[in-house]
PDB file of C-alpha atoms in Angstrom:
ATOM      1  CA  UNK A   8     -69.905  38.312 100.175  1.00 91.00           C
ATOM      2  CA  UNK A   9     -70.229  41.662 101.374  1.00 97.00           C
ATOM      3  CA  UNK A  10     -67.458  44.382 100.845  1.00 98.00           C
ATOM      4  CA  UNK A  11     -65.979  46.405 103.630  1.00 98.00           C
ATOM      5  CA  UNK A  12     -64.108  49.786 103.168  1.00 98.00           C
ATOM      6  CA  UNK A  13     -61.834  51.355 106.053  1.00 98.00           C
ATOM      7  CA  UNK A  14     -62.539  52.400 109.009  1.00 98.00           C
ATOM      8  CA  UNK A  15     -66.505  51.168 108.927  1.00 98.00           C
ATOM      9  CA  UNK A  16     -68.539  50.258 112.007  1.00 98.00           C
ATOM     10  CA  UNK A  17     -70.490  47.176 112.128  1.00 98.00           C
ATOM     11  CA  UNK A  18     -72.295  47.054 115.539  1.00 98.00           C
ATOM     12  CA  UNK A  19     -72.261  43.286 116.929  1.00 97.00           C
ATOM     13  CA  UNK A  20     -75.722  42.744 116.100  1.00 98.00           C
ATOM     14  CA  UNK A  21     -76.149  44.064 113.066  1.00 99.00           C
ATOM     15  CA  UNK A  22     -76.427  41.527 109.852  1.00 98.00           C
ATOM     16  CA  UNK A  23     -75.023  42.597 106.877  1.00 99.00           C
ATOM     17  CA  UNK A  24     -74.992  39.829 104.007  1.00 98.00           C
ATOM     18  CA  UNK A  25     -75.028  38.890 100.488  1.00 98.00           C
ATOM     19  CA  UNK A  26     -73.818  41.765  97.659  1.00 99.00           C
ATOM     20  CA  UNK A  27     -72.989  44.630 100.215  1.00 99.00           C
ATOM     21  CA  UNK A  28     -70.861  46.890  99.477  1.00 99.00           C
ATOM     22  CA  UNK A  29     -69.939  49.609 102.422  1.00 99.00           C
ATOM     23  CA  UNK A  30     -67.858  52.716 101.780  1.00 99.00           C
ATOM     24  CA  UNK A  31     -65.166  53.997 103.896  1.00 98.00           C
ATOM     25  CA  UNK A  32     -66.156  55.043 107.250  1.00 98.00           C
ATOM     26  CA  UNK A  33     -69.715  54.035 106.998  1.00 99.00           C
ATOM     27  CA  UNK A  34     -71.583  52.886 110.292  1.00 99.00           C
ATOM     28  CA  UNK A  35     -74.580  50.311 110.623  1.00 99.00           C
ATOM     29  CA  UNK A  36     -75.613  50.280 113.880  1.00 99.00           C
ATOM     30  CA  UNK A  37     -77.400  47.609 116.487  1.00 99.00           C
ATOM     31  CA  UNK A  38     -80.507  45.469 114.844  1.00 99.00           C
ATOM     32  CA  UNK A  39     -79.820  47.120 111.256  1.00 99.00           C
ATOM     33  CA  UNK A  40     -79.906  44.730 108.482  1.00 99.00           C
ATOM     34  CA  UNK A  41     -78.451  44.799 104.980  1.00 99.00           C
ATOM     35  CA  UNK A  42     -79.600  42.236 102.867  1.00 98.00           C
ATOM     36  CA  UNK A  43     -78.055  41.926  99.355  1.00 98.00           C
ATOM     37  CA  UNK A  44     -79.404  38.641  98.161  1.00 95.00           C
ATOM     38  CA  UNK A  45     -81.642  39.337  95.154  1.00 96.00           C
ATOM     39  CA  UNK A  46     -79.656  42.680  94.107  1.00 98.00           C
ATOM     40  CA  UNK A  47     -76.802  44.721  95.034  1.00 99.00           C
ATOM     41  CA  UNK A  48     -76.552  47.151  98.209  1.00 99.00           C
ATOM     42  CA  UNK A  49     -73.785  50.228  97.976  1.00 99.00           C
ATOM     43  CA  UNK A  50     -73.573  52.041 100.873  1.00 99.00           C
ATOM     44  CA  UNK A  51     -71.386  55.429 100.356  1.00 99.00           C
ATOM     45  CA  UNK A  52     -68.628  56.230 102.488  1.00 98.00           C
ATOM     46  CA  UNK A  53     -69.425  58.156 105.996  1.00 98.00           C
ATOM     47  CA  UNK A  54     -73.181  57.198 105.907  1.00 99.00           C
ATOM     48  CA  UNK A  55     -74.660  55.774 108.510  1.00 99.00           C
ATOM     49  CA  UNK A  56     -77.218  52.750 108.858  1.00 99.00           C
ATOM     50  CA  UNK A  57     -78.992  53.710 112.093  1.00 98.00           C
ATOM     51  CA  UNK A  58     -80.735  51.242 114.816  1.00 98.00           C
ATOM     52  CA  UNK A  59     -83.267  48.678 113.172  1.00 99.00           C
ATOM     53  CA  UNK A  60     -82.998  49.940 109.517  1.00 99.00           C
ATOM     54  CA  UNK A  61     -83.721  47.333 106.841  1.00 99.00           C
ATOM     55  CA  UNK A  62     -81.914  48.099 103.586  1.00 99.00           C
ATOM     56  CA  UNK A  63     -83.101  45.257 100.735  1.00 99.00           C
ATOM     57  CA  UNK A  64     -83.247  44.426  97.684  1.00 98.00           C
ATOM     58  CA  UNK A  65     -85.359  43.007  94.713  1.00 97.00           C
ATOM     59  CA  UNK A  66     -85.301  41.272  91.369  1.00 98.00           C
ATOM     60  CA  UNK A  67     -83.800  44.143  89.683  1.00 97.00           C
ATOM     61  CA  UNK A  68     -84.385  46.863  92.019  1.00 99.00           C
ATOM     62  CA  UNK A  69     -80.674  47.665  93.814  1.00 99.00           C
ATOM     63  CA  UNK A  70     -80.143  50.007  96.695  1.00 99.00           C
ATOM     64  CA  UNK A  71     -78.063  52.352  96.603  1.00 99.00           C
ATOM     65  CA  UNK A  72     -77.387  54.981  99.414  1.00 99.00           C
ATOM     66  CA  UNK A  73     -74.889  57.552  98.529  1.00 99.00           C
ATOM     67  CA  UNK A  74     -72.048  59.371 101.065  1.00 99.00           C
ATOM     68  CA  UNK A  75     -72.658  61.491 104.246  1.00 99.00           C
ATOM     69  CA  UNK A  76     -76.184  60.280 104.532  1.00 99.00           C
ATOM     70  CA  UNK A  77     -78.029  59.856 107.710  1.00 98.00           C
ATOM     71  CA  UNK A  78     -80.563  57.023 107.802  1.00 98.00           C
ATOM     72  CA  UNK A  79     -82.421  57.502 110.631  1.00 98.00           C
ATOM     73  CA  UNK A  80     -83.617  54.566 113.116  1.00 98.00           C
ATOM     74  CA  UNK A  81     -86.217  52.137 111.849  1.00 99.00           C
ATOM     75  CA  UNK A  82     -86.175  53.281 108.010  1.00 99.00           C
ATOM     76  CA  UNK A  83     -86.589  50.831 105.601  1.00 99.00           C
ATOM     77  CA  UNK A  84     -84.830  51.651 102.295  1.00 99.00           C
ATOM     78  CA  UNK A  85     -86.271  48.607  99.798  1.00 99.00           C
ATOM     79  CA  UNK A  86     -85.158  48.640  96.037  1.00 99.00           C
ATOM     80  CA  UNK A  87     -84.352  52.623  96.348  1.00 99.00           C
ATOM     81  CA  UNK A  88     -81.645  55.134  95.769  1.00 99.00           C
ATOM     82  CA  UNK A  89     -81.020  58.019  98.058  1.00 99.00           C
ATOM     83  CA  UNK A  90     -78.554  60.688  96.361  1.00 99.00           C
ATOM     84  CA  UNK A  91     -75.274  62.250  98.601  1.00 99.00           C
ATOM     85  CA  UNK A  92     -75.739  64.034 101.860  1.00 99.00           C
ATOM     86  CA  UNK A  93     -79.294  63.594 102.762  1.00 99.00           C
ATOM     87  CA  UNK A  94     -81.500  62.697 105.689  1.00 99.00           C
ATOM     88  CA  UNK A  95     -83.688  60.222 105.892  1.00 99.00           C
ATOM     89  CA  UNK A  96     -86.055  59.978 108.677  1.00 99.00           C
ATOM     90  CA  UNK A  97     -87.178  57.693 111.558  1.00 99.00           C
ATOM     91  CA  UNK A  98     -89.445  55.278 110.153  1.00 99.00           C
ATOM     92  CA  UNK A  99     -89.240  56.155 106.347  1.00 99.00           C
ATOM     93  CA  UNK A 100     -89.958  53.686 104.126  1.00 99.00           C
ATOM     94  CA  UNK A 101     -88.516  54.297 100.588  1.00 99.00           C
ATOM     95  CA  UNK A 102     -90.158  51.673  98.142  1.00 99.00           C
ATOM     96  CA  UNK A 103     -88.615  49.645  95.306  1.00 99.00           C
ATOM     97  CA  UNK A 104     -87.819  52.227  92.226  1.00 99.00           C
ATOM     98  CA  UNK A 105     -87.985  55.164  94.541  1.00 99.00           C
ATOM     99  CA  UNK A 106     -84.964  57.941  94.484  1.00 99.00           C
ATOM    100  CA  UNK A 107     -84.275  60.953  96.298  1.00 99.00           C
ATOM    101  CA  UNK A 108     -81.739  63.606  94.881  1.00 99.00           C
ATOM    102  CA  UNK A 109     -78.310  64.963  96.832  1.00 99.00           C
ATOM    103  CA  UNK A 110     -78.808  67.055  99.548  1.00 99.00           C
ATOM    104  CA  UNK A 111     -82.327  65.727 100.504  1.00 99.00           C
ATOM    105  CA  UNK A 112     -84.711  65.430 103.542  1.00 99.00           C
ATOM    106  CA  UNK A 113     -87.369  62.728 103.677  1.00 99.00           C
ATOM    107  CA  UNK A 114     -89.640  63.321 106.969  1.00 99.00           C
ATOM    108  CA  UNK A 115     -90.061  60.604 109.479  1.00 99.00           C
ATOM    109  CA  UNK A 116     -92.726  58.297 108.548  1.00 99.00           C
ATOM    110  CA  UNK A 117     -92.868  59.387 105.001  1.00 99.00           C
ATOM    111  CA  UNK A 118     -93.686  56.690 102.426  1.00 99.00           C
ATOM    112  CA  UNK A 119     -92.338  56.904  98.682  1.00 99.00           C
ATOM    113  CA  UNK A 120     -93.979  54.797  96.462  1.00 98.00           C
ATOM    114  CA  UNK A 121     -92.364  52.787  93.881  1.00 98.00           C
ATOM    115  CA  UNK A 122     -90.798  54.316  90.989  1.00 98.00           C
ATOM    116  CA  UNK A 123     -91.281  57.804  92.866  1.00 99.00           C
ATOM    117  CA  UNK A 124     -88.953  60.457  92.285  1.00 99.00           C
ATOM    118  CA  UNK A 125     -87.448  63.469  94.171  1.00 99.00           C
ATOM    119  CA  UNK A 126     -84.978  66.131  93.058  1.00 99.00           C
ATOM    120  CA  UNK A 127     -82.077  67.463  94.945  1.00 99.00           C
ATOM    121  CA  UNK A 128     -82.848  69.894  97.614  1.00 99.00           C
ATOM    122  CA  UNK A 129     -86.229  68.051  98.008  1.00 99.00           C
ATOM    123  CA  UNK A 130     -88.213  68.432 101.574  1.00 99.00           C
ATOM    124  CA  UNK A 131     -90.387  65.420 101.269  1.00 99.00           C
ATOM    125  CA  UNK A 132     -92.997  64.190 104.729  1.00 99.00           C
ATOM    126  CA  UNK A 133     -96.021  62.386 104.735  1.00 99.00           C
ATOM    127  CA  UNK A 134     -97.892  59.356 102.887  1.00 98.00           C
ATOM    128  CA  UNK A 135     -97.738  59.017 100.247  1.00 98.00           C
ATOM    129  CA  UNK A 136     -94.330  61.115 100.280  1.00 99.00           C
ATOM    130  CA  UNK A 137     -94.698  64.529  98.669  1.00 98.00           C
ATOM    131  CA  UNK A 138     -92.366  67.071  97.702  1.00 99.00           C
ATOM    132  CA  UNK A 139     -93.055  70.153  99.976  1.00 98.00           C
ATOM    133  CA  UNK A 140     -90.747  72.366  99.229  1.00 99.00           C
ATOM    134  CA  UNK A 141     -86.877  72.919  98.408  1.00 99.00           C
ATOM    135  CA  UNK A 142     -84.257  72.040 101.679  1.00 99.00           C
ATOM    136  CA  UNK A 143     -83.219  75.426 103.235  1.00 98.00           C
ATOM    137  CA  UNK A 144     -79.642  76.805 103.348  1.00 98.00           C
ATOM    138  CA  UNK A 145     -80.179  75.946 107.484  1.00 98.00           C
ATOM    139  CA  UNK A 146     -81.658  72.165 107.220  1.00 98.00           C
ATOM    140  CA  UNK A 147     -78.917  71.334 104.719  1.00 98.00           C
ATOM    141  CA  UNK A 148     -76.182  72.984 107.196  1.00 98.00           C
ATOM    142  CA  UNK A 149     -78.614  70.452 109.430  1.00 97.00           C
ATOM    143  CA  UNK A 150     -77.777  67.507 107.111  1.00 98.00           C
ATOM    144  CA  UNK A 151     -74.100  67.612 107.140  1.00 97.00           C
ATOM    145  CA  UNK A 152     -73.535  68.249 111.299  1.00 98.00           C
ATOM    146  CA  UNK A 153     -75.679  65.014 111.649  1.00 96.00           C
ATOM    147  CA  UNK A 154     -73.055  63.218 109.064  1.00 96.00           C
ATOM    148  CA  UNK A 155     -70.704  64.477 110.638  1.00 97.00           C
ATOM    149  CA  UNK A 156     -72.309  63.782 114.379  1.00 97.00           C
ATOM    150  CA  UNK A 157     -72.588  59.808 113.277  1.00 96.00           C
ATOM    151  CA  UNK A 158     -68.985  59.893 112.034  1.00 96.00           C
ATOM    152  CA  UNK A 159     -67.481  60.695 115.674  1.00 97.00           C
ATOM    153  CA  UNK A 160     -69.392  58.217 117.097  1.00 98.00           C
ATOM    154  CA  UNK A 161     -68.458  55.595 114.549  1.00 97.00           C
ATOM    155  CA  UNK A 162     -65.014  56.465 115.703  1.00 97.00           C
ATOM    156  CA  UNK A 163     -65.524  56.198 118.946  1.00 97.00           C
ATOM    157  CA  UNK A 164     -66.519  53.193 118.861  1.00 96.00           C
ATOM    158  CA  UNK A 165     -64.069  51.406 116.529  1.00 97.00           C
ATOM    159  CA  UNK A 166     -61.152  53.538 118.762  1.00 97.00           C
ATOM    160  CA  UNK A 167     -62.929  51.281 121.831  1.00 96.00           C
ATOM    161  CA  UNK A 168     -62.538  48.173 120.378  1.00 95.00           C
ATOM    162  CA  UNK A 169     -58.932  48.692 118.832  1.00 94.00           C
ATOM    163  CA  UNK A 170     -60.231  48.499 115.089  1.00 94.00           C
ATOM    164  CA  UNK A 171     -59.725  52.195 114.360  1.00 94.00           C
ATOM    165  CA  UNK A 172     -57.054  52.760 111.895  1.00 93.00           C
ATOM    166  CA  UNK A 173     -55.337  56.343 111.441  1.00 87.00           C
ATOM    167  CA  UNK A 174     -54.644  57.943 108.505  1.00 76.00           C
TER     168      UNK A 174
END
């Protein structure tokens, strides 16, 4: 039975089931699923789940996606961990094993392979995904105004239908 902290946005057609755990003012938006079944799913608090991501699972491969991360639309995050404030970009797929360190970019379209690893401050594109250099002082100033950007619409949204709670 999935676990919901405060404040979080669920968009109507969005599935979220099985061991989910989502983290205070976390968003998953339209066509998104989050699919616990075979392991556990923690979403961090003020991350969003973006349009059509898939966020799975496998026999002992968990997801984890840490706080103030940005999943962009269509990403598939499958058995991986993805560190605090990071990006992760259109179409990404992130294989079983895979991780990406705090403060992160992974390019849209990339594709880490299992077991793959990335430190923080990693700029990772392409297929397979490959570290390209460290994340500038401007893309990580980049990183946080898109948590932040996802936040204020999570809010708007919640304040629409009533479900926002105040501090």
């Amino acid at each position: 039975m999935p676990r919901v902290g405060k404040n979080v946005f669920i968009a109507e057609n969005a599935y979220v089931i099985g061991d989910v755990e989502l983290g205070d003012y976390a968003s998953v938006w339209y066509g998104a699923v989050l699919r616990g079944d075979f392991a556990p799913i923690v979403i961090g608090s003020h991350t969003s789940i973006q349009e059509n991501c898939v966020v799975h699972t496998d026999h002992g491969f968990p997801s984890k996606v840490g706080s103030h991360v940005t999943t962009g639309h269509t990403a598939v995050i499958h058995g991986a961990s993805v560190g605090d404030h990071c990006i992760i970009g259109m179409g990404a797929l992130l294989l079983n094993g895979a991780s990406v360190g705090p403060e992160s970019i992974v390019g849209a379209g990339a594709v880490l392979a299992e077991g793959k690893e990335f430190p923080a401050r990693s700029l990772v594109l392409g297929v397979p995904g490959k570290l390209l250099r460290e994340v500038t002082d401007q893309e990580l100033a980049r990183i946080y105004s898109n948590a932040e950007t996802y936040l204020g619409y999570a809010r708007e949204y919640l304040e629409a239908r009533g479900q926002y709670e105040e501090e």
